[in-house]
Short mmCIF file of C-alpha atoms in Angstrom, two decimals:
data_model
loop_
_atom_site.label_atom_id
_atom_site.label_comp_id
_atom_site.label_asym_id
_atom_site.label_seq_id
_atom_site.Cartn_x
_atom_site.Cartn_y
_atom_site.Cartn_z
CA UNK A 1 0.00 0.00 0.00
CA UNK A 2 1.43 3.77 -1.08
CA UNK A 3 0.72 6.69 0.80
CA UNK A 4 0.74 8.57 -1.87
CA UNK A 5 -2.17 6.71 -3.30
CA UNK A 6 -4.46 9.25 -1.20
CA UNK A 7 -2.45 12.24 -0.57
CA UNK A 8 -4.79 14.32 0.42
CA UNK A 9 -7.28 12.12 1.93
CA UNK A 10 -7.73 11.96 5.93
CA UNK A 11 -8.39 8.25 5.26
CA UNK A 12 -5.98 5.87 3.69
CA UNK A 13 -6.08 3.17 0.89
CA UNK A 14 -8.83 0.66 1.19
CA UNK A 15 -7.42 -2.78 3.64
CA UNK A 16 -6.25 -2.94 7.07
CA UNK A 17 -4.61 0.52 7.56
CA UNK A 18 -8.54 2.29 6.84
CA UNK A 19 -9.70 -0.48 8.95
CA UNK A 20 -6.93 0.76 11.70
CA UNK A 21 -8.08 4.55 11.01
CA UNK A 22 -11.53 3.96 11.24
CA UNK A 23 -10.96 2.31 14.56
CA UNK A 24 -9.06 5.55 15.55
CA UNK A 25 -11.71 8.13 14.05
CA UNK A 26 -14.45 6.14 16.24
CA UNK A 27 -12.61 6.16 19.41
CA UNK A 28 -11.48 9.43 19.13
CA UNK A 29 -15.15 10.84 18.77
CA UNK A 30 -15.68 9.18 21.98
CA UNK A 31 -12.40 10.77 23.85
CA UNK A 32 -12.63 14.09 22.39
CA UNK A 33 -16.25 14.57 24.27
CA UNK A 34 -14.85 13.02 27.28
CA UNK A 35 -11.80 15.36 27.28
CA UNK A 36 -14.32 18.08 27.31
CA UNK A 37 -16.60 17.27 29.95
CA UNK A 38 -14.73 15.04 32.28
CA UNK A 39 -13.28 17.65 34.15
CA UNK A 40 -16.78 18.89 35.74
CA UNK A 41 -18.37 15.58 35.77
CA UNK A 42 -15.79 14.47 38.04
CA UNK A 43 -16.61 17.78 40.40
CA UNK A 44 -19.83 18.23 39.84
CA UNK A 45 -21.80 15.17 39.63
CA UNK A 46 -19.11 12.85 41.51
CA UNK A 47 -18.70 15.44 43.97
CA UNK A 48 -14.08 15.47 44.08
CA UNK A 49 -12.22 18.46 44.91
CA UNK A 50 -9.81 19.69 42.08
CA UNK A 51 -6.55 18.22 44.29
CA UNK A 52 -8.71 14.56 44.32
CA UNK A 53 -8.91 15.02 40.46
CA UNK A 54 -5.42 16.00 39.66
CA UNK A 55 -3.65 13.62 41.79
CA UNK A 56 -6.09 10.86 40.96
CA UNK A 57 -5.32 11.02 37.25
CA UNK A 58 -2.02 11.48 38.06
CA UNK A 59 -1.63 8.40 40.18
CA UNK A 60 -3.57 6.63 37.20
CA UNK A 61 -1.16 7.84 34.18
CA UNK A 62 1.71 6.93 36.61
CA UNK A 63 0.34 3.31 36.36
CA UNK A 64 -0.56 3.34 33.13
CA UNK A 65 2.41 4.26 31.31
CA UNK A 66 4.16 1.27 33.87
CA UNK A 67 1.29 -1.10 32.51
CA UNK A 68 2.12 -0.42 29.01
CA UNK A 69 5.24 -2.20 28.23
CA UNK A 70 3.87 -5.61 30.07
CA UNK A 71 1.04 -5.03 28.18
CA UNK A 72 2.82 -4.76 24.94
CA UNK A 73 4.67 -7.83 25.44
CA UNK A 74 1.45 -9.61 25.99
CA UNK A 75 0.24 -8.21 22.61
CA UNK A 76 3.93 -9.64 20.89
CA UNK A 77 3.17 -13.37 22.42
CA UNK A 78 -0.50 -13.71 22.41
CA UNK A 79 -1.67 -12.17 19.22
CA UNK A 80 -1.92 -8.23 18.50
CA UNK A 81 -5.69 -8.41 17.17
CA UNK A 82 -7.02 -9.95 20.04
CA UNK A 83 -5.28 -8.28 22.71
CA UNK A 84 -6.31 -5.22 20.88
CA UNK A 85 -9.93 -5.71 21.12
CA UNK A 86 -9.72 -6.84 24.58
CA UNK A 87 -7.84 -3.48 25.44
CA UNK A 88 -10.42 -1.81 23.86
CA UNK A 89 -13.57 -3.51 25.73
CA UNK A 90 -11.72 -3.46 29.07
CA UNK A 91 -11.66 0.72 28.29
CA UNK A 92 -15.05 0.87 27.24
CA UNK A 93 -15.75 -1.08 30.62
CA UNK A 94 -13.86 1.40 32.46
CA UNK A 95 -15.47 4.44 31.75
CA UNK A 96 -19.05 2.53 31.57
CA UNK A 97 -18.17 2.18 35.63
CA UNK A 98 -17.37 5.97 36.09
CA UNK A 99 -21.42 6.43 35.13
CA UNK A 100 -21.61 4.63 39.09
CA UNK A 101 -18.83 6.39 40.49
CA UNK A 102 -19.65 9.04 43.78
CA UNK A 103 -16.39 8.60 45.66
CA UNK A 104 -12.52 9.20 45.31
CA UNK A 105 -12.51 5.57 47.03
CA UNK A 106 -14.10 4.27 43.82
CA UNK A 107 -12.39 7.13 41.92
CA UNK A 108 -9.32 6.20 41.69
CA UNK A 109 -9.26 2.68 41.13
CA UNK A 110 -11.67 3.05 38.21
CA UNK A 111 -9.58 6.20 36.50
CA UNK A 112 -6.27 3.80 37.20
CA UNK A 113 -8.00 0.72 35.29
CA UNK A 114 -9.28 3.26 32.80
CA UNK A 115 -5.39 4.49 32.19
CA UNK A 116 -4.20 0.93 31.72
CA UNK A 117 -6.78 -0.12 29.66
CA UNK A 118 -5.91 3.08 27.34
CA UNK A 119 -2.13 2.58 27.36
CA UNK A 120 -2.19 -1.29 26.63
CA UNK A 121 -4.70 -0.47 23.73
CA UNK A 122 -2.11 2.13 22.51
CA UNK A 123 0.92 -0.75 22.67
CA UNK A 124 -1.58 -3.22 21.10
CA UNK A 125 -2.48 -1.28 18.03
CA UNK A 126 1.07 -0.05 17.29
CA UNK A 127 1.83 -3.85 17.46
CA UNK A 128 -1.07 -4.64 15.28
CA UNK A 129 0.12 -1.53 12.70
CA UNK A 130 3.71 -3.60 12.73
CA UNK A 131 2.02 -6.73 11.84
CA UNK A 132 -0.63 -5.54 8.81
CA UNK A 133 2.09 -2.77 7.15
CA UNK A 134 5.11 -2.91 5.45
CA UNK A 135 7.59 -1.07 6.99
CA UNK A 136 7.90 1.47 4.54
CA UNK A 137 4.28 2.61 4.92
CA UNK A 138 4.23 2.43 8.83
CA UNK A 139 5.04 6.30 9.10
CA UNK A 140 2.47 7.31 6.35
CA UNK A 141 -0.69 5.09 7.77
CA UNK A 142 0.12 6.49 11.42
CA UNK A 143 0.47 10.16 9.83
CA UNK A 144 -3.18 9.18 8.56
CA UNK A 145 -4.07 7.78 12.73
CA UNK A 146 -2.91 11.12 13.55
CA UNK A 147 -5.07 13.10 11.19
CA UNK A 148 -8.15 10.89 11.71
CA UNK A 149 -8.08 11.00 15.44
CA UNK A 150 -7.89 14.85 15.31
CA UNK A 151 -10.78 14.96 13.59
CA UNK A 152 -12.72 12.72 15.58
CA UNK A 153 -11.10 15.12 18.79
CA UNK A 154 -13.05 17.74 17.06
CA UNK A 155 -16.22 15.96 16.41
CA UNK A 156 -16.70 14.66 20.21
CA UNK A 157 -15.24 18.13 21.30
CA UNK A 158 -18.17 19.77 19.77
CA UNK A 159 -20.21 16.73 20.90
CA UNK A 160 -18.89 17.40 24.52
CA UNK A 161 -19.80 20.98 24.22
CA UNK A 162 -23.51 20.72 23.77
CA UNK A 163 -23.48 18.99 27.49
CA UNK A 164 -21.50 21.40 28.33
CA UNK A 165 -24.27 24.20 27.19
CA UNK A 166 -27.08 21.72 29.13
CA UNK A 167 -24.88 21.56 32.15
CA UNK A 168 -26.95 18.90 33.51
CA UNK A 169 -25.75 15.36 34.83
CA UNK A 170 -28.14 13.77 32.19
CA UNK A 171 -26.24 15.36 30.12
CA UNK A 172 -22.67 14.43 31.63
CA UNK A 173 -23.58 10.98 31.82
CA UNK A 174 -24.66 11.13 28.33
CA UNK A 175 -21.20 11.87 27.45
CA UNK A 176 -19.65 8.64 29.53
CA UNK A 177 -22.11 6.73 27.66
CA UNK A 178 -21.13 7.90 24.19
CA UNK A 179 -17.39 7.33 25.08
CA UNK A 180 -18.07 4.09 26.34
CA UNK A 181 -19.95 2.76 23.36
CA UNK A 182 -16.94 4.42 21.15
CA UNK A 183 -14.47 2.00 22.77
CA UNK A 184 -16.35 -1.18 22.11
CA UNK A 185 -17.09 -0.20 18.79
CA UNK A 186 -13.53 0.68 18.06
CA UNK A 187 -13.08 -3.02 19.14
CA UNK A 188 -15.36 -4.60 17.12
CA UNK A 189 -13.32 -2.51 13.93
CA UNK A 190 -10.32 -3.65 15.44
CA UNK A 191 -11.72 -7.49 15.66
CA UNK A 192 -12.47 -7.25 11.63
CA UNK A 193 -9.26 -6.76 10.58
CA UNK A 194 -7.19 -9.88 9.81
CA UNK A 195 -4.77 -11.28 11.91
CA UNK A 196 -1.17 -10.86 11.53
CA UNK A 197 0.99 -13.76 11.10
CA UNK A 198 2.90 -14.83 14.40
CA UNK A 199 6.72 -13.86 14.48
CA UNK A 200 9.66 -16.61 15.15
CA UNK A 201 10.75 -13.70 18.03
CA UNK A 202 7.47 -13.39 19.22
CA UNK A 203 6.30 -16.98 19.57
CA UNK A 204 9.96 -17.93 20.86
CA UNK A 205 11.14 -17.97 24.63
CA UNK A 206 12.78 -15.27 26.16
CA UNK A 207 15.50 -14.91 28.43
CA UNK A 208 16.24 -12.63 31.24
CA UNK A 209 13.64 -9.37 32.27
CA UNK A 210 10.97 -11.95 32.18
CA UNK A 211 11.05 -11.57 28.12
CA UNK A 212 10.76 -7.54 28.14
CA UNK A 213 14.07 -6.86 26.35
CA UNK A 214 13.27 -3.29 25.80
CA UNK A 215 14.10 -2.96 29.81
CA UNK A 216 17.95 -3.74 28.99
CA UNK A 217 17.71 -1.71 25.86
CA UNK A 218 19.63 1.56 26.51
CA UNK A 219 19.80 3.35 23.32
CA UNK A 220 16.19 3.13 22.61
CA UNK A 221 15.73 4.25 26.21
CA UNK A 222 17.60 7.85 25.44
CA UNK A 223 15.58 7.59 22.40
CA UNK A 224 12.11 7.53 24.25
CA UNK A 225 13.44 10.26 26.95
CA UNK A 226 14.64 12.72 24.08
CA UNK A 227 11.09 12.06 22.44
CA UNK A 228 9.38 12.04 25.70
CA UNK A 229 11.10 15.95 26.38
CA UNK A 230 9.85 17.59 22.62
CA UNK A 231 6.44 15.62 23.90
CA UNK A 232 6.23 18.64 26.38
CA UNK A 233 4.77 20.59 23.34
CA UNK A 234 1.46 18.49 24.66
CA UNK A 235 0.56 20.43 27.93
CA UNK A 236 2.20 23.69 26.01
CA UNK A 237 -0.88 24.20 23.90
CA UNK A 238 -3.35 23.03 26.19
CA UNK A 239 -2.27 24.08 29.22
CA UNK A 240 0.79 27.00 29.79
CA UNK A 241 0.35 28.80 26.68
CA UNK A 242 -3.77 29.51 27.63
CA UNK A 243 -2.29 30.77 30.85
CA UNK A 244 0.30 33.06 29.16
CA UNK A 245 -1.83 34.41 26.90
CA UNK A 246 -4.64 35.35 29.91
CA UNK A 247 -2.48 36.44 32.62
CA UNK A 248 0.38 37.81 30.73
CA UNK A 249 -0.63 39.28 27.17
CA UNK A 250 -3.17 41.69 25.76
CA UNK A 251 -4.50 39.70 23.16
CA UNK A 252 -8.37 38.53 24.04
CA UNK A 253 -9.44 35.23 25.54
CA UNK A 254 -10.53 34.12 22.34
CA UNK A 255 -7.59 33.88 20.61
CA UNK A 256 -6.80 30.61 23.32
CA UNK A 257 -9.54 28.84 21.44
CA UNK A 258 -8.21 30.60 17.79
CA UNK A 259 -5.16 28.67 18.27
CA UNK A 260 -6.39 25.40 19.79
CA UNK A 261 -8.62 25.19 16.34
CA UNK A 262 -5.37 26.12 14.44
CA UNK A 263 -3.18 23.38 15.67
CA UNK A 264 -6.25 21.02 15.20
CA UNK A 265 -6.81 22.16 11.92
CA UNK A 266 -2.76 22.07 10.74
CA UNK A 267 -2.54 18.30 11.70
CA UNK A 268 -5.91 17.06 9.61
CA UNK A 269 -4.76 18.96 6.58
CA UNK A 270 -0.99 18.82 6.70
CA UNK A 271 0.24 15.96 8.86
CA UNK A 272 -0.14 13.72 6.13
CA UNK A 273 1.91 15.40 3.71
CA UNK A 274 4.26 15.85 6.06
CA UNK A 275 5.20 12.23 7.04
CA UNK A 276 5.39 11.58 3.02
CA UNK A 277 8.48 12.63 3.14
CA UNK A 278 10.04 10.66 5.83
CA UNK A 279 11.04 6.99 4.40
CA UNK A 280 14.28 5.72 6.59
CA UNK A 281 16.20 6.88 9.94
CA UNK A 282 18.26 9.26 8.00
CA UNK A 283 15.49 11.21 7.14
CA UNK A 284 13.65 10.75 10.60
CA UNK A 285 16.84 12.26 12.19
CA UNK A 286 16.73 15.18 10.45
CA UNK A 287 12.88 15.98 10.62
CA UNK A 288 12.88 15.59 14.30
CA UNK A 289 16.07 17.61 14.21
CA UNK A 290 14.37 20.62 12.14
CA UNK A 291 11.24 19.90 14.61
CA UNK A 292 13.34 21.20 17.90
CA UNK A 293 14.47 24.31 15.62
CA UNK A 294 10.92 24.68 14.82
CA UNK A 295 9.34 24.37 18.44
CA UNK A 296 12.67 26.78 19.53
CA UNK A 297 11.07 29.47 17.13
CA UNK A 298 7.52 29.11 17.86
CA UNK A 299 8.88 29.78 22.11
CA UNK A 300 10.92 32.77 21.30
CA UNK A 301 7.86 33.90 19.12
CA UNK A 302 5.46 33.31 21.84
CA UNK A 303 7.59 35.16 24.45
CA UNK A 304 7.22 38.21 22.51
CA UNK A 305 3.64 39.48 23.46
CA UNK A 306 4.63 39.47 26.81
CA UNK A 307 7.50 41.94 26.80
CA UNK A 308 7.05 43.93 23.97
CA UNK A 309 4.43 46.56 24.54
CA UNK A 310 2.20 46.85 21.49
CA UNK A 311 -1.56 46.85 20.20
CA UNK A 312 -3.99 43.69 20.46
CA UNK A 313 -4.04 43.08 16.52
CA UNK A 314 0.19 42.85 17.29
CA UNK A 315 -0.47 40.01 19.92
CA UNK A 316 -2.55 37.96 18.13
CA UNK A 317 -0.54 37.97 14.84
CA UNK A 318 2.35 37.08 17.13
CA UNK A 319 0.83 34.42 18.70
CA UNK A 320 -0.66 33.39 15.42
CA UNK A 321 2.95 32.98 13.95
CA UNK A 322 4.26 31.13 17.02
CA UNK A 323 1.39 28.85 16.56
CA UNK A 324 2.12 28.12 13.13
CA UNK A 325 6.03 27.30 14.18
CA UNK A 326 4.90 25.21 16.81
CA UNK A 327 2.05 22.91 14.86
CA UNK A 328 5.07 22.68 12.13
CA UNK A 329 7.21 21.65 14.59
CA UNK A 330 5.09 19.34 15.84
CA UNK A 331 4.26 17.54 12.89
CA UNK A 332 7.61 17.04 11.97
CA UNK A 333 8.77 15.80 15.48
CA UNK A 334 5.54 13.10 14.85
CA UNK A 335 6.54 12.14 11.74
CA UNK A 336 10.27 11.58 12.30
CA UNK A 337 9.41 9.91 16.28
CA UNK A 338 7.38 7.48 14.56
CA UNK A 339 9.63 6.39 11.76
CA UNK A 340 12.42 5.57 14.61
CA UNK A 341 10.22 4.46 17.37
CA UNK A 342 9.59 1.41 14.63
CA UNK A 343 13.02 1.26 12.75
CA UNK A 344 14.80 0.69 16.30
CA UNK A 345 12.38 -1.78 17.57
CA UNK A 346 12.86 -5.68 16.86
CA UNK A 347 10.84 -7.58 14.40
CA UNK A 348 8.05 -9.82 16.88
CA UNK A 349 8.58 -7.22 19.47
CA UNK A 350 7.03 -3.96 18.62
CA UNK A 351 4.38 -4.54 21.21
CA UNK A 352 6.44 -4.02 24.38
CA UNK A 353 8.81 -1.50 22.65
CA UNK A 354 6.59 0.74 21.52
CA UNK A 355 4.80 0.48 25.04
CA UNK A 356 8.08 1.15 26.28
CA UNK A 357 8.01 4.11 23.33
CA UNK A 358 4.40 5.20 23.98
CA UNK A 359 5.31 6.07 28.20
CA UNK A 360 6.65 9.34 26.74
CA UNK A 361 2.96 10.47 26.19
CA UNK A 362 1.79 9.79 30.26
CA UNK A 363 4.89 10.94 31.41
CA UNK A 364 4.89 14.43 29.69
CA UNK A 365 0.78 14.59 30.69
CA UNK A 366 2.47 14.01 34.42
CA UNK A 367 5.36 16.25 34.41
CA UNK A 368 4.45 18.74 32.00
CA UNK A 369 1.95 20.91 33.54
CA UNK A 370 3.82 21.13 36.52
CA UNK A 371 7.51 21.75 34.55
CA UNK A 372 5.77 24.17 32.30
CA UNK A 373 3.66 26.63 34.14
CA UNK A 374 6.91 27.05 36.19
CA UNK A 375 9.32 27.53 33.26
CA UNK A 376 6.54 30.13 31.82
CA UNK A 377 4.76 31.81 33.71
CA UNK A 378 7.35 32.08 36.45
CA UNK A 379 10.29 32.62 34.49
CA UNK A 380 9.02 34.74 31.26
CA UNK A 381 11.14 35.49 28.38
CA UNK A 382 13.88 33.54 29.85
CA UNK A 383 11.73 30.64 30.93
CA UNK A 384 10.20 30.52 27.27
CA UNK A 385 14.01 30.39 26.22
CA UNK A 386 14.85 27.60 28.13
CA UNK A 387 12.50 25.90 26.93
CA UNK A 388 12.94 26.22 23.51
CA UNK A 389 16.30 25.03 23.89
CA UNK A 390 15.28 21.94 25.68
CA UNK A 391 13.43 21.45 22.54
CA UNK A 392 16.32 22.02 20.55
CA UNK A 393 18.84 19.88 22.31
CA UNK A 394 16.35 17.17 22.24
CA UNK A 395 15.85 17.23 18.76
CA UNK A 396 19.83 17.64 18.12
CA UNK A 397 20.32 14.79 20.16
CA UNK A 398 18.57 12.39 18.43
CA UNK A 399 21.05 11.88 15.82
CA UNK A 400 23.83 10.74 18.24
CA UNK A 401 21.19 8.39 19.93
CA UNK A 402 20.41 6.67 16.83
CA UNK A 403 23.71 5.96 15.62
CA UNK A 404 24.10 4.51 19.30
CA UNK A 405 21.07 2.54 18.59
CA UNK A 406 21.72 1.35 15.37
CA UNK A 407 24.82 -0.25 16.34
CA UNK A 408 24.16 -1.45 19.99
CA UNK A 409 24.51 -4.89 20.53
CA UNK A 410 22.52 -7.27 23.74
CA UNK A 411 19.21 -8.03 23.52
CA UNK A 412 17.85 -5.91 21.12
CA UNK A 413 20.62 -5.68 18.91
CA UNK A 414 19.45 -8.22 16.31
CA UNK A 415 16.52 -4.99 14.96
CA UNK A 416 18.54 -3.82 12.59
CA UNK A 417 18.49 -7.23 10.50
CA UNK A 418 15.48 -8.45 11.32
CA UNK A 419 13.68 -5.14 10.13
CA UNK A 420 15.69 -5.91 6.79
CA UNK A 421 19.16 -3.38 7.07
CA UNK A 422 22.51 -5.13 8.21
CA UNK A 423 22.95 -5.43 11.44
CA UNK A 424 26.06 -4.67 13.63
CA UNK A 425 27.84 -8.05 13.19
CA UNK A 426 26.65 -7.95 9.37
CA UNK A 427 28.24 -4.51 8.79
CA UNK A 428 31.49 -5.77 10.64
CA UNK A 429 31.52 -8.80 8.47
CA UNK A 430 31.01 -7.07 5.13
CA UNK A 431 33.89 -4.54 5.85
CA UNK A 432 36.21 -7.77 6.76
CA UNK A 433 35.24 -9.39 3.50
#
């Protein structure tokens, strides 16, 4: 299957990678009114304090990005498909039992299985991707994930909205409902695509960690903590640019929402296009590289309001351009992650490394808010600087950690010929010969 068979589409080619974005798009209807409204259903109609709800999800990430790598590794041994769709129906589950929830006793055990469930599924599906997609296609079909699910944010957002507008816990529970019936039938997608065929790694027994290699694998550990620092741009747009903008600029409150729809907008047109051109680790390197440039630009850009004295229409355009540097950056930072999140990960064990991978994603949802609001809104220009350069040195970085990668040896050092490029031992033996 070719990408560039539907270059412009949000969906890709007819066969399992639609099949995988439909799955996404349905799901993703279901989170994005979720995202919206679970906030006050938790303080409203369960009746938690903002401190029970903050460290009760964090508590439930925490677990959830540790679940994900056993998780994975149950997806490698026992068949990607069906671990999938199990994920997927013990998350619809989940949130089905936060309609009955009215106590942070209940709380927190629920919003922990709830994070597991939704980490696993993430492990599973990356494993299933692995199994139903050449490799050369894997970055294209998950630019496609990434455009779909956007959309379907957008969809449940407005979704979520509407009980927003009732306000009513009718209308709240409404909204659990819907994102409970999106997870089963994202599983039910998910169980209609074929199986992949087993791998001689997977199937085979595995010494030492209990089987999870990825735990001894160094290199692609830098590789997830570099990717896991430029993931920071997460809680950025939700979360401490909002509060910059508010407390700290004269541009209006509705340019928060102006560049929320932006960002949206840029990924379901553009982040397509912008994968097409990422095909090997070479190119990966450098587009995550020109990614922490990008993201260093869009901070220095988005510093500016704040300092420089100057009319409203001046703001916004300033914030406009830093958005448009940042949802660049972004995309290109996707595109390349992806390409060597799979290149550097074993044939028959994608599953538990890109669990391992995907812990990046909980980790900066953790940290970030925290990290962020205290680099920007309590240090300013500077703050904004610094963090543009950890951006940048990221991004820089990942060169040197993907050389390391590509010619580590140990557990994982066989991923290099099993994903079809010489390996260590091959290269050694072809410059002897």
């Amino acid at each position: 299957m070719s990408l560039r068979s539907f270059p412009g589409s949000l969906l890709p080619a007819p066969g399992p990678a639609r099949g995988l974005a439909l799955a996404q798009l349905v799901n993703s209807v279901g989170d994005g009114a979720f995202y919206v409204c679970s906030a006050l259903y938790f303080s409203r109609v369960v009746g938690l304090t903002g401190t029970q709800i903050g460290l009760g999800l964090t508590v439930a990430w925490a677990v959830g990005a540790v679940a994900g790598v056993p998780l994975g590794h149950l997806a490698d041994r026992r068949g990607a498909r069906s671990t999938a769709v199990l994920l997927a129906g013990a998350t619809a589950l989940s949130v089905a039992a936060l309609l009955f929830v009215r106590s942070y006793a209940w709380f927190l055990p629920v919003a922990c299985a709830y994070a597991v469930a939704q980490c696993g599924l993430a492990a599973a599906r990356q494993s299933l991707l692995a199994g139903l997609v050449e490799r050369e296609a894997r970055t294209g079909v998950l630019a496609h994930l990434q455009s779909t699910g956007n959309a379907g944010l957008a969809v449940g957002a407005a979704v979520g909205a509407v009980a927003l507008y009732a306000g009513t816990p009718a209308a709240y529970l409404t909204v659990l409902g819907v994102d409970a019936a999106a997870f089963a039938g994202c599983g039910l997608l998910l169980w209609r695509l074929p199986a992949p065929a087993p791998s001689p790694v997977a199937v085979a027994p595995s010494a030492g960690a209990g089987g999870l290699a990825v735990l001894r694998d160094r290199p692609y550990a830098l590789v997830t903590f570099l990717t896991m620092v430029m993931l920071l741009r997460m809680p950025l747009i939700s979360l401490a640019l909002p509060l910059w903008i508010v407390e700290r600029t004269a541009a209006p409150g509705w340019t928060v929402s102006a560049l929320l729809v932006l960002n949206t907008g840029a990924v379901m047109l553009f982040q397509v296009r912008t994968a097409a051109a990422v095909t090997g680790l070479a190119g990966a390197v450098r587009t995550v590289r020109t990614g922490g440039a990008l993201m260093l630009a869009a901070c220095a850009v988005f510093a500016l309001p704040g300092v420089v004295p100057g009319p409203v229409r001046g703001a916004v355009a300033a914030l406009l351009v830093g958005a448009v540097l940042l949802v660049w950056g972004e995309m290109r930072q996707s595109a390349g992650a992806w390409q060597i999140a799979f290149d550097l990960a074993p044939a028959g064990r994608q599953g538990q490394y890109q669990g391992f991978f995907g812990t990046g994603v909980p980790v900066a949802r953790m940290l970030g808010p925290v990290l962020l609001t205290t680099l920007v809104l309590g240090g300013g220009v500077l703050g904004w600087l610094v963090l543009g350069a950890l951006f940048l040195v990221a991004g820089v970085a990942m060169g040197p950690a993907v050389r390391w990668a590509e010619g580590r040896g140990g557990p994982a050092g066989e991923c290099s010929a099993i994903n079809g490029e010489p390996g260590r031992t091959e290269r050694a033996a072809a410059r002897l010969t």
